[in-house]
Amino acid sequence: MEVNLLQTNISYLKGVGPRKAELLGKELKVFTYMDMLNQFPFRYIDKSQVHKVSQVNDDLVYYQLIGTISNVQLVGAPRATRATARFSDDTGSIELVFFKGLKWIKNRFKPGVKYVLFGKASEFNHNFNFVHPDLEEYHPNDPLIGEGLQGVYNTTEKLKDNGLGTRQIAKIQRQILQLVANLIPETLPQHLLQQEQLIARKHAYYQIHLPSNNIEIMQASRRLKYEEHLFFQLRLLRAKKRRESLKQGYVFESVGDYFNSFYKDHLPFPLTNAQKRVIREIRMDLGSGHQMNRLLQGDVGSGKTIVALMVMLLALDNGYQACMMAPTEILATQHYATLKALLGDMPVRFALLTGSTKTKERREIYQGLEDGSMQIVVGTHALIEDKVVFQKLGLAIIDEQHRFGVEQRSKFWEKTERPPHTLVMTATPIPRTLAMTQYGDLDVSKIDELPPGRKPVQTYHLYDDDRYRIMLFMKQQIAKGRQIYVVYPLIKESEKTDMIALQEGYEALLRDFPEPEYKISVCHGQLKPEDKDFEMQRFITKNTQIMVATTVIEVGVNVPNATVMVIENANRFGLSQLHQLRGRVGRGADQSFCILVTDHKLTPDGKTRMKTMCQTNDGFEIAEVDLTLRGPGETSGLRQSGQIEMMIGDLQKDGPLISQVREAALRLLNDDPKLIKPENRMLREQYKVLFAQAFDWSQIG
Ligand code: ADP
Ligand code: MG
């Protein structure tokens, strides 16, 4: 029955009533007292002071004023586009501006009545004004005035116009807490509260809405975030366990001749420790009896390809076929060439299957895959066509996963009676927090070490007007026998102007680097695939020294002799793209360089991106910065199923807390998989409340 009070309809609260209640439901999905308490402040403001109009002298600063409103006027003819009014106290007056709710504005303010104004000042024509400030009738014993820290709440124009601005919401919160704070039930067991030093739930709700100081805010928000992340992690882990228990996988129990003889006789270099560790992790999966679903992260150049090959050999050792899919024809072709070179004279039958494989050869490949004589196939999307039938596909490797969706991954599953083990390789580093959430269903292995002897790429940010220096530098490098990429952005929305920029850049280069001394390749999305390949091949075979391109080269090409990457209009690229592009150089033993070219007009974000690139070569660090600049949903191609909505938790900013929570969740489930121990009863109860439909513990193995 305690719970019932918390579920009281908000319309019963004094001062709310059915009309406001309906609006709260519509605009904020707030129906009950508890729903309201779950509207957390997104910021706090020191409201201990009441200012005077004469003190308003700064842009973007919050002020709290008390005064009267007069002279309400509609501006703009024939249809008013805004309204203005004067706000006055005994020190002067200041303009108020409204763009919405103009219909009612004339009657909204009573003459001679005092209002409390709260809002940010803006500067306009050397005067200050307030645009859509919070306004409320002033009462001498207003509990919020003189109060130290006051929460600022989400609201909408509609709510504001109906007396539900942030101040009014703050008051409602106070009212509710006075009624029910003591009834808010605990959801986390005592042992967890103690171990993690969390305050009680009811105290947390009180302090988050009515803090006396910053420490209280911190304690409260940590507790509430912890709780939200914990249930989220419990759910993810449980889902993962369930999948694991359902999906039987092929068992690769033996390490046989293919793997061993490659390891002994064909390895061109010693593996790095990170490569060895990752192969061990994968072998554990393959022998476990569950289907592997693993994400292999490794920065560009970290050596994922050889790991892929060795894992494929394990499949062969156990009598299965393996395939490897790449996003572009160039990349698939390159993988095929790499495999060929690495395997040498080993008796392995493998083939390349792409859109341009000739019909006769294609038929032979299909045949070989179907009868099992073809052991490995490397290719593009052509691999997932229905015509491709495997006799016994045990392993699917997908390179550069951000180009493939989950759906394409699952295509392979239809090709066999059981889903094959899947290894997804990506050079796009996935920040920890995202790996733990969006990718909660994939196990993650990391190659966090580059092969020895690599010199970090030196990165410089230069401006348009440094072009002469850049040209001299390029000539120097070419004189040393090196090759150079010059990359232009190509964004769909502005494709035309982008193509013009590339064309002009190309022509300028032709003038600065004239034939026959110099030769330049050019490669962009509007070329036919065979022309693209031709231009690419000319560069790979060192027939040209410069490759002018759009981002088509972003993924995977390996030309170790290329030592300079010039990125034009670098500010138009996101951080992870810049990092991918830079990864095209620094693949050989020579010192490599990346030159970011921009004009002088850079946004603050743009500056941060350039600075980050110049400061670090670490893909993970870059991904973290990228995440804070862009938010989790945006990070390239990482959007998976279902957006995650949190009330107070923040997947972007709570990284360290999430790790801590995840560990606690793992411990809890290890110790008590179904959460049936008496001390964990609360968790189980709350889990049921939160995930009512999804609840089915019996599925946990
Ligand atoms: P990526 O992870 O970007 O796919 P690759 O697999 O293409 O990287 O490897 C990049 C380069 O590093 C290749 O030329 C490869 O031969 C080389 N390489 C990979 N592993 C090692 C190692 N352990 N020692 C030395 N060179 C290596
Ligand atoms: Mg690669």
mmCIF file of C-alpha atoms in Angstrom, residues 48 121 130 153 193 196 203 217 286-287 428 459 477 487 492 495 606:
data_model
loop_
_atom_site.group_PDB
_atom_site.id
_atom_site.type_symbol
_atom_site.label_atom_id
_atom_site.label_comp_id
_atom_site.label_asym_id
_atom_site.label_seq_id
_atom_site.Cartn_x
_atom_site.Cartn_y
_atom_site.Cartn_z
ATOM 1 C CA SER A 48 19.812 32.457 -2.994
ATOM 2 C CA ALA A 121 19.888 37.442 -20.187
ATOM 3 C CA PHE A 130 15.110 38.149 -21.589
ATOM 4 C CA TYR A 153 13.800 20.834 -14.836
ATOM 5 C CA LEU A 193 24.681 -0.442 -0.475
ATOM 6 C CA GLU A 196 29.420 0.282 -2.945
ATOM 7 C CA HIS A 203 17.426 9.986 0.768
ATOM 8 C CA ILE A 217 23.834 16.266 -5.164
ATOM 9 C CA LEU A 286 35.558 -22.163 -30.459
ATOM 10 C CA GLY A 287 35.993 -25.061 -28.106
ATOM 11 C CA THR A 428 36.783 1.650 -35.441
ATOM 12 C CA THR A 459 50.429 14.917 -37.500
ATOM 13 C CA GLN A 477 59.078 13.040 -49.900
ATOM 14 C CA VAL A 487 42.062 13.245 -49.650
ATOM 15 C CA LYS A 492 26.227 13.355 -49.850
ATOM 16 C CA GLU A 495 28.237 16.262 -53.408
ATOM 17 C CA GLY A 606 36.650 21.592 -35.232
#
